[in-house]
């Protein structure tokens, strides 16, 4: 049996990562492939506790370097408690954000030194580099409009958490950062325009996944 794969989705706020993570897991299930859908920061009870702490702004005054360390601490628990055991058990892992988010937000756009980001990545991942990373790319102003719309529909205060409140210039820098990361890791990363219909994007992602991992089309497999 072919080994389970680790697929991550990256990109700015509101580009449609969560939507496509769900859709990819559903497509895999249709061909008999079991997967674990997860997210960062979070995915395990300890990592979710760190998520709440950071996203409520409680670590903001500690500085961006300390936050990079916190994201890595959450990631290490996520990798060792959920991601690695799932892959070892034959389940694919589909993760909404992963280490590239720390490199983009805290590193390239946030100013934390590359050396610290590299060291944290080394410690947190324990060698579990994704097999494929889909980078969803779009103008942050348009993506923000989606997030605003969703907040209105959900009756929530718009742009509630602290990272979504960062200004547009930061998000433009962030967009460039994800593109730089994808260029530097072009074997692993595929950039897709997120400014397209969700069904079309789902098809484009499925095409990439099935061509990258041809074992998928070799009949149904139970994981
Ligand atoms: N962070 C995270 C760091 O700073 N460092 C790190 O190391 C990590 C891991 C996480 C925050 O933490 C930061 C980054 C973030 O600021 P989060 O809530 O998980 O916070 O933030 P996001 O990952 O950005 O989640 P969002 O839900 O805001 O964005 P998604 O998942 O990209 O978008 P999605 O799928 O929820 O869609 C947003 C809206 O658009 C619609 C959806 O229905 C939804 O309403 N939509 C579309 N509309 C039109 N066309 C399409 N193709 C659409 N796809 C979805």
mmCIF file of C-alpha atoms and ligand atoms in Angstrom:
data_model
loop_
_atom_site.group_PDB
_atom_site.id
_atom_site.type_symbol
_atom_site.label_atom_id
_atom_site.label_comp_id
_atom_site.label_asym_id
_atom_site.label_seq_id
_atom_site.Cartn_x
_atom_site.Cartn_y
_atom_site.Cartn_z
ATOM 1 C CA UNK A 1 0.000 0.000 0.000
ATOM 2 C CA UNK A 2 1.292 3.479 -0.890
ATOM 3 C CA UNK A 3 2.245 5.652 2.066
ATOM 4 C CA UNK A 4 -0.098 8.240 3.489
ATOM 5 C CA UNK A 5 0.555 11.820 2.414
ATOM 6 C CA UNK A 6 0.862 15.062 4.303
ATOM 7 C CA UNK A 7 -0.770 18.010 2.489
ATOM 8 C CA UNK A 8 -0.838 21.582 3.804
ATOM 9 C CA UNK A 9 -2.738 24.680 2.704
ATOM 10 C CA UNK A 10 -1.196 28.114 3.116
ATOM 11 C CA UNK A 11 -1.975 31.719 2.236
ATOM 12 C CA UNK A 12 -3.402 34.899 3.696
ATOM 13 C CA UNK A 13 -6.625 35.438 5.612
ATOM 14 C CA UNK A 14 -9.901 34.492 3.962
ATOM 15 C CA UNK A 15 -8.405 33.057 0.771
ATOM 16 C CA UNK A 16 -10.428 29.845 1.167
ATOM 17 C CA UNK A 17 -8.032 27.420 2.865
ATOM 18 C CA UNK A 18 -10.552 25.903 5.304
ATOM 19 C CA UNK A 19 -13.097 25.506 2.517
ATOM 20 C CA UNK A 20 -10.624 23.628 0.319
ATOM 21 C CA UNK A 21 -9.238 21.511 3.185
ATOM 22 C CA UNK A 22 -12.761 20.147 3.752
ATOM 23 C CA UNK A 23 -13.323 19.593 0.048
ATOM 24 C CA UNK A 24 -10.039 17.742 -0.442
ATOM 25 C CA UNK A 25 -10.778 15.445 2.510
ATOM 26 C CA UNK A 26 -14.207 14.711 0.988
ATOM 27 C CA UNK A 27 -12.678 13.948 -2.440
ATOM 28 C CA UNK A 28 -10.154 11.595 -0.861
ATOM 29 C CA UNK A 29 -12.919 9.845 1.036
ATOM 30 C CA UNK A 30 -14.816 9.321 -2.252
ATOM 31 C CA UNK A 31 -11.859 7.302 -3.559
ATOM 32 C CA UNK A 32 -11.550 5.338 -0.330
ATOM 33 C CA UNK A 33 -8.683 7.270 1.233
ATOM 34 C CA UNK A 34 -9.043 8.083 4.919
ATOM 35 C CA UNK A 35 -7.695 11.416 6.069
ATOM 36 C CA UNK A 36 -7.372 13.546 9.161
ATOM 37 C CA UNK A 37 -8.400 17.160 8.739
ATOM 38 C CA UNK A 38 -6.604 19.523 11.070
ATOM 39 C CA UNK A 39 -5.439 23.113 11.494
ATOM 40 C CA UNK A 40 -2.768 25.378 12.918
ATOM 41 C CA UNK A 41 -2.358 26.835 15.314
ATOM 42 C CA UNK A 42 -4.252 24.015 16.983
ATOM 43 C CA UNK A 43 -5.224 20.459 16.140
ATOM 44 C CA UNK A 44 -4.610 19.015 19.634
ATOM 45 C CA UNK A 45 -5.913 20.141 23.042
ATOM 46 C CA UNK A 46 -2.554 21.648 24.051
ATOM 47 C CA UNK A 47 -2.058 23.379 20.712
ATOM 48 C CA UNK A 48 -5.652 24.694 20.784
ATOM 49 C CA UNK A 49 -4.929 26.220 24.213
ATOM 50 C CA UNK A 50 -1.917 28.002 22.731
ATOM 51 C CA UNK A 51 -4.090 29.089 19.775
ATOM 52 C CA UNK A 52 -6.647 30.774 22.063
ATOM 53 C CA UNK A 53 -3.893 32.454 24.040
ATOM 54 C CA UNK A 54 -2.251 33.947 20.950
ATOM 55 C CA UNK A 55 -5.365 34.841 18.963
ATOM 56 C CA UNK A 56 -6.912 36.604 21.962
ATOM 57 C CA UNK A 57 -3.869 38.885 21.876
ATOM 58 C CA UNK A 58 -2.488 37.732 25.217
ATOM 59 C CA UNK A 59 1.042 37.247 23.842
ATOM 60 C CA UNK A 60 1.109 40.426 21.755
ATOM 61 C CA UNK A 61 3.145 42.418 24.286
ATOM 62 C CA UNK A 62 5.756 39.619 24.453
ATOM 63 C CA UNK A 63 6.889 40.444 20.909
ATOM 64 C CA UNK A 64 6.864 38.625 17.599
ATOM 65 C CA UNK A 65 9.901 36.420 18.409
ATOM 66 C CA UNK A 66 8.199 34.969 21.486
ATOM 67 C CA UNK A 67 5.064 34.390 19.414
ATOM 68 C CA UNK A 68 7.099 32.465 16.828
ATOM 69 C CA UNK A 69 8.290 30.233 19.672
ATOM 70 C CA UNK A 70 4.702 29.739 20.876
ATOM 71 C CA UNK A 71 3.508 28.763 17.387
ATOM 72 C CA UNK A 72 6.401 26.279 17.223
ATOM 73 C CA UNK A 73 5.524 24.835 20.652
ATOM 74 C CA UNK A 74 1.946 24.277 19.472
ATOM 75 C CA UNK A 75 3.261 22.742 16.246
ATOM 76 C CA UNK A 76 5.576 20.328 18.028
ATOM 77 C CA UNK A 77 2.663 18.929 20.039
ATOM 78 C CA UNK A 78 0.509 18.786 16.902
ATOM 79 C CA UNK A 79 3.205 16.934 14.946
ATOM 80 C CA UNK A 80 4.076 14.427 17.640
ATOM 81 C CA UNK A 81 0.554 13.788 19.002
ATOM 82 C CA UNK A 82 -1.520 13.872 15.835
ATOM 83 C CA UNK A 83 0.266 14.314 12.508
ATOM 84 C CA UNK A 84 3.033 11.713 12.812
ATOM 85 C CA UNK A 85 0.811 9.009 14.399
ATOM 86 C CA UNK A 86 -1.901 9.560 11.749
ATOM 87 C CA UNK A 87 0.581 9.225 8.891
ATOM 88 C CA UNK A 88 2.118 6.164 10.519
ATOM 89 C CA UNK A 89 -1.376 4.663 10.776
ATOM 90 C CA UNK A 90 -1.939 5.110 7.017
ATOM 91 C CA UNK A 91 -4.169 8.188 7.172
ATOM 92 C CA UNK A 92 -3.490 11.213 5.023
ATOM 93 C CA UNK A 93 -3.192 14.486 6.936
ATOM 94 C CA UNK A 94 -4.707 17.635 5.451
ATOM 95 C CA UNK A 95 -3.645 20.656 7.452
ATOM 96 C CA UNK A 96 -4.979 24.231 7.320
ATOM 97 C CA UNK A 97 -1.723 26.236 7.755
ATOM 98 C CA UNK A 98 1.586 24.814 8.962
ATOM 99 C CA UNK A 99 5.211 25.911 9.305
ATOM 100 C CA UNK A 100 5.133 28.221 6.250
ATOM 101 C CA UNK A 101 2.685 30.432 8.156
ATOM 102 C CA UNK A 102 5.291 31.081 10.863
ATOM 103 C CA UNK A 103 7.919 31.784 8.215
ATOM 104 C CA UNK A 104 5.554 34.212 6.437
ATOM 105 C CA UNK A 105 3.794 35.964 9.354
ATOM 106 C CA UNK A 106 6.493 36.058 12.023
ATOM 107 C CA UNK A 107 9.551 35.704 9.757
ATOM 108 C CA UNK A 108 9.423 37.442 6.387
ATOM 109 C CA UNK A 109 6.554 39.837 7.146
ATOM 110 C CA UNK A 110 7.059 40.084 10.915
ATOM 111 C CA UNK A 111 10.846 40.565 10.963
ATOM 112 C CA UNK A 112 11.958 37.542 13.033
ATOM 113 C CA UNK A 113 15.415 36.403 11.990
ATOM 114 C CA UNK A 114 15.641 33.497 9.510
ATOM 115 C CA UNK A 115 17.984 31.619 11.842
ATOM 116 C CA UNK A 116 15.386 31.498 14.620
ATOM 117 C CA UNK A 117 12.650 30.474 12.163
ATOM 118 C CA UNK A 118 14.896 27.708 10.738
ATOM 119 C CA UNK A 119 15.777 26.442 14.223
ATOM 120 C CA UNK A 120 12.142 26.412 15.358
ATOM 121 C CA UNK A 121 11.117 24.571 12.209
ATOM 122 C CA UNK A 122 13.793 21.985 12.798
ATOM 123 C CA UNK A 123 12.677 21.359 16.370
ATOM 124 C CA UNK A 124 8.921 21.451 15.790
ATOM 125 C CA UNK A 125 8.695 19.320 12.640
ATOM 126 C CA UNK A 126 10.964 16.432 13.633
ATOM 127 C CA UNK A 127 11.418 15.831 9.896
ATOM 128 C CA UNK A 128 7.715 15.846 9.023
ATOM 129 C CA UNK A 129 7.909 18.173 6.037
ATOM 130 C CA UNK A 130 4.677 18.237 3.986
ATOM 131 C CA UNK A 131 4.625 16.194 0.760
ATOM 132 C CA UNK A 132 2.627 18.942 -0.932
ATOM 133 C CA UNK A 133 1.728 22.515 -0.011
ATOM 134 C CA UNK A 134 -1.035 24.350 -1.849
ATOM 135 C CA UNK A 135 -0.511 28.108 -1.579
ATOM 136 C CA UNK A 136 -3.756 29.988 -2.235
ATOM 137 C CA UNK A 137 -2.964 33.434 -3.558
ATOM 138 C CA UNK A 138 -5.160 36.485 -3.966
ATOM 139 C CA UNK A 139 -5.317 40.231 -3.399
ATOM 140 C CA UNK A 140 -5.772 40.627 0.390
ATOM 141 C CA UNK A 141 -8.305 43.431 -0.103
ATOM 142 C CA UNK A 142 -10.612 40.975 -1.924
ATOM 143 C CA UNK A 143 -9.991 38.230 0.633
ATOM 144 C CA UNK A 144 -10.822 40.661 3.455
ATOM 145 C CA UNK A 145 -14.129 41.377 1.764
ATOM 146 C CA UNK A 146 -14.925 37.648 2.008
ATOM 147 C CA UNK A 147 -14.020 37.618 5.703
ATOM 148 C CA UNK A 148 -16.141 40.730 6.289
ATOM 149 C CA UNK A 149 -19.060 39.149 4.466
ATOM 150 C CA UNK A 150 -18.750 35.949 6.501
ATOM 151 C CA UNK A 151 -18.693 37.962 9.748
ATOM 152 C CA UNK A 152 -21.892 39.780 8.718
ATOM 153 C CA UNK A 153 -23.589 36.480 7.810
ATOM 154 C CA UNK A 154 -22.503 34.921 11.140
ATOM 155 C CA UNK A 155 -23.564 38.017 13.116
ATOM 156 C CA UNK A 156 -19.981 38.344 14.429
ATOM 157 C CA UNK A 157 -17.971 41.544 14.898
ATOM 158 C CA UNK A 158 -15.967 42.041 11.678
ATOM 159 C CA UNK A 159 -12.222 41.212 11.761
ATOM 160 C CA UNK A 160 -12.433 39.951 15.322
ATOM 161 C CA UNK A 161 -9.056 38.364 16.032
ATOM 162 C CA UNK A 162 -5.813 40.222 16.296
ATOM 163 C CA UNK A 163 -4.034 38.863 13.203
ATOM 164 C CA UNK A 164 -6.996 39.796 11.025
ATOM 165 C CA UNK A 165 -6.746 43.354 12.382
ATOM 166 C CA UNK A 166 -3.223 43.893 11.011
ATOM 167 C CA UNK A 167 -3.255 46.569 8.298
ATOM 168 C CA UNK A 168 -3.492 45.983 4.576
ATOM 169 C CA UNK A 169 0.197 46.795 3.926
ATOM 170 C CA UNK A 170 1.178 43.965 6.271
ATOM 171 C CA UNK A 171 -1.118 41.589 4.359
ATOM 172 C CA UNK A 172 0.382 42.662 1.037
ATOM 173 C CA UNK A 173 3.824 41.896 2.449
ATOM 174 C CA UNK A 174 2.467 38.600 3.674
ATOM 175 C CA UNK A 175 1.203 37.721 0.214
ATOM 176 C CA UNK A 176 4.689 38.383 -1.222
ATOM 177 C CA UNK A 177 6.186 36.301 1.599
ATOM 178 C CA UNK A 178 4.087 33.231 0.760
ATOM 179 C CA UNK A 179 5.051 33.610 -2.914
ATOM 180 C CA UNK A 180 8.750 33.795 -1.954
ATOM 181 C CA UNK A 181 8.437 30.686 0.214
ATOM 182 C CA UNK A 182 6.718 28.826 -2.637
ATOM 183 C CA UNK A 183 9.434 29.861 -5.076
ATOM 184 C CA UNK A 184 12.187 28.717 -2.716
ATOM 185 C CA UNK A 185 10.461 25.344 -2.167
ATOM 186 C CA UNK A 186 9.083 24.847 -5.674
ATOM 187 C CA UNK A 187 9.265 21.030 -5.453
ATOM 188 C CA UNK A 188 6.852 21.035 -2.529
ATOM 189 C CA UNK A 189 4.662 24.089 -3.191
ATOM 190 C CA UNK A 190 2.069 24.840 -5.859
ATOM 191 C CA UNK A 191 0.586 28.336 -6.084
ATOM 192 C CA UNK A 192 -3.012 28.670 -7.245
ATOM 193 C CA UNK A 193 -5.148 31.751 -7.714
ATOM 194 C CA UNK A 194 -7.767 31.772 -4.960
ATOM 195 C CA UNK A 195 -9.729 34.422 -6.806
ATOM 196 C CA UNK A 196 -11.908 31.885 -8.586
ATOM 197 C CA UNK A 197 -15.075 29.971 -7.912
ATOM 198 C CA UNK A 198 -14.710 27.449 -5.039
ATOM 199 C CA UNK A 199 -15.799 24.544 -7.305
ATOM 200 C CA UNK A 200 -13.202 25.437 -9.960
ATOM 201 C CA UNK A 201 -10.523 25.757 -7.309
ATOM 202 C CA UNK A 202 -11.495 22.375 -5.870
ATOM 203 C CA UNK A 203 -11.075 20.805 -9.333
ATOM 204 C CA UNK A 204 -7.677 22.472 -9.836
ATOM 205 C CA UNK A 205 -6.499 21.173 -6.456
ATOM 206 C CA UNK A 206 -7.772 17.657 -7.185
ATOM 207 C CA UNK A 207 -5.901 17.666 -10.487
ATOM 208 C CA UNK A 208 -2.681 18.630 -8.719
ATOM 209 C CA UNK A 209 -3.145 16.048 -5.966
ATOM 210 C CA UNK A 210 -3.942 13.195 -8.365
ATOM 211 C CA UNK A 211 -1.040 14.013 -10.669
ATOM 212 C CA UNK A 212 1.379 14.438 -7.761
ATOM 213 C CA UNK A 213 0.223 11.176 -6.163
ATOM 214 C CA UNK A 214 -0.798 8.898 -9.057
ATOM 215 C CA UNK A 215 -1.449 6.018 -6.662
ATOM 216 C CA UNK A 216 -4.831 7.707 -5.972
ATOM 217 C CA UNK A 217 -6.137 6.803 -9.415
ATOM 218 C CA UNK A 218 -5.021 3.188 -9.130
ATOM 219 C CA UNK A 219 -8.341 2.074 -7.694
ATOM 220 C CA UNK A 220 -10.002 2.457 -4.333
ATOM 221 C CA UNK A 221 -8.026 1.916 -1.156
ATOM 222 C CA UNK A 222 -9.255 1.767 2.387
ATOM 223 C CA UNK A 223 -6.964 3.566 4.837
HETATM 224 N N1 LIG B 1 -0.709 32.423 12.244
HETATM 225 C C1 LIG B 1 -0.908 31.084 12.117
HETATM 226 C C2 LIG B 1 0.575 32.957 12.437
HETATM 227 O O1 LIG B 1 0.743 34.177 12.563
HETATM 228 N N2 LIG B 1 1.623 32.081 12.490
HETATM 229 C C3 LIG B 1 1.472 30.730 12.391
HETATM 230 O O2 LIG B 1 2.472 29.982 12.466
HETATM 231 C C4 LIG B 1 0.153 30.212 12.190
HETATM 232 C C5 LIG B 1 -0.068 28.727 12.045
HETATM 233 C C6 LIG B 1 -4.968 31.907 12.380
HETATM 234 C C7 LIG B 1 -4.152 33.176 12.504
HETATM 235 O O3 LIG B 1 -2.888 32.866 13.046
HETATM 236 C C8 LIG B 1 -1.871 33.341 12.205
HETATM 237 C C9 LIG B 1 -2.500 33.437 10.846
HETATM 238 C C10 LIG B 1 -3.921 33.802 11.136
HETATM 239 O O4 LIG B 1 -3.990 35.198 11.242
HETATM 240 P P1 LIG B 1 -7.367 31.529 11.483
HETATM 241 O O5 LIG B 1 -8.699 31.943 12.018
HETATM 242 O O6 LIG B 1 -7.059 30.098 11.435
HETATM 243 O O7 LIG B 1 -6.288 32.282 12.342
HETATM 244 O O8 LIG B 1 -7.155 32.339 10.124
HETATM 245 P P2 LIG B 1 -7.213 31.871 8.638
HETATM 246 O O9 LIG B 1 -6.361 30.665 8.487
HETATM 247 O O10 LIG B 1 -6.859 32.995 7.772
HETATM 248 O O11 LIG B 1 -8.735 31.460 8.446
HETATM 249 P P3 LIG B 1 -9.877 32.122 7.623
HETATM 250 O O12 LIG B 1 -11.091 31.283 7.937
HETATM 251 O O13 LIG B 1 -9.999 33.588 7.865
HETATM 252 O O14 LIG B 1 -9.490 31.960 6.123
HETATM 253 P P4 LIG B 1 -9.554 30.722 5.109
HETATM 254 O O15 LIG B 1 -9.592 29.436 5.851
HETATM 255 O O16 LIG B 1 -8.491 30.928 4.134
HETATM 256 O O17 LIG B 1 -10.941 30.968 4.361
HETATM 257 P P5 LIG B 1 -12.341 30.170 4.425
HETATM 258 O O18 LIG B 1 -12.267 28.923 3.686
HETATM 259 O O19 LIG B 1 -12.783 30.144 5.844
HETATM 260 O O20 LIG B 1 -13.217 31.188 3.584
HETATM 261 C C11 LIG B 1 -13.457 32.525 4.009
HETATM 262 C C12 LIG B 1 -14.846 32.956 3.475
HETATM 263 O O21 LIG B 1 -14.818 32.996 2.059
HETATM 264 C C13 LIG B 1 -15.758 32.067 1.486
HETATM 265 C C14 LIG B 1 -16.103 31.083 2.603
HETATM 266 O O22 LIG B 1 -17.396 30.547 2.455
HETATM 267 C C15 LIG B 1 -15.981 31.971 3.843
HETATM 268 O O23 LIG B 1 -17.149 32.709 4.041
HETATM 269 N N3 LIG B 1 -15.065 31.418 0.357
HETATM 270 C C16 LIG B 1 -15.190 31.830 -0.908
HETATM 271 N N4 LIG B 1 -15.920 32.809 -1.457
HETATM 272 C C17 LIG B 1 -15.807 32.958 -2.811
HETATM 273 N N5 LIG B 1 -15.001 32.182 -3.615
HETATM 274 C C18 LIG B 1 -14.274 31.191 -3.095
HETATM 275 N N6 LIG B 1 -13.458 30.448 -3.872
HETATM 276 C C19 LIG B 1 -14.337 30.984 -1.670
HETATM 277 N N7 LIG B 1 -13.723 30.112 -0.827
HETATM 278 C C20 LIG B 1 -14.176 30.395 0.407
#
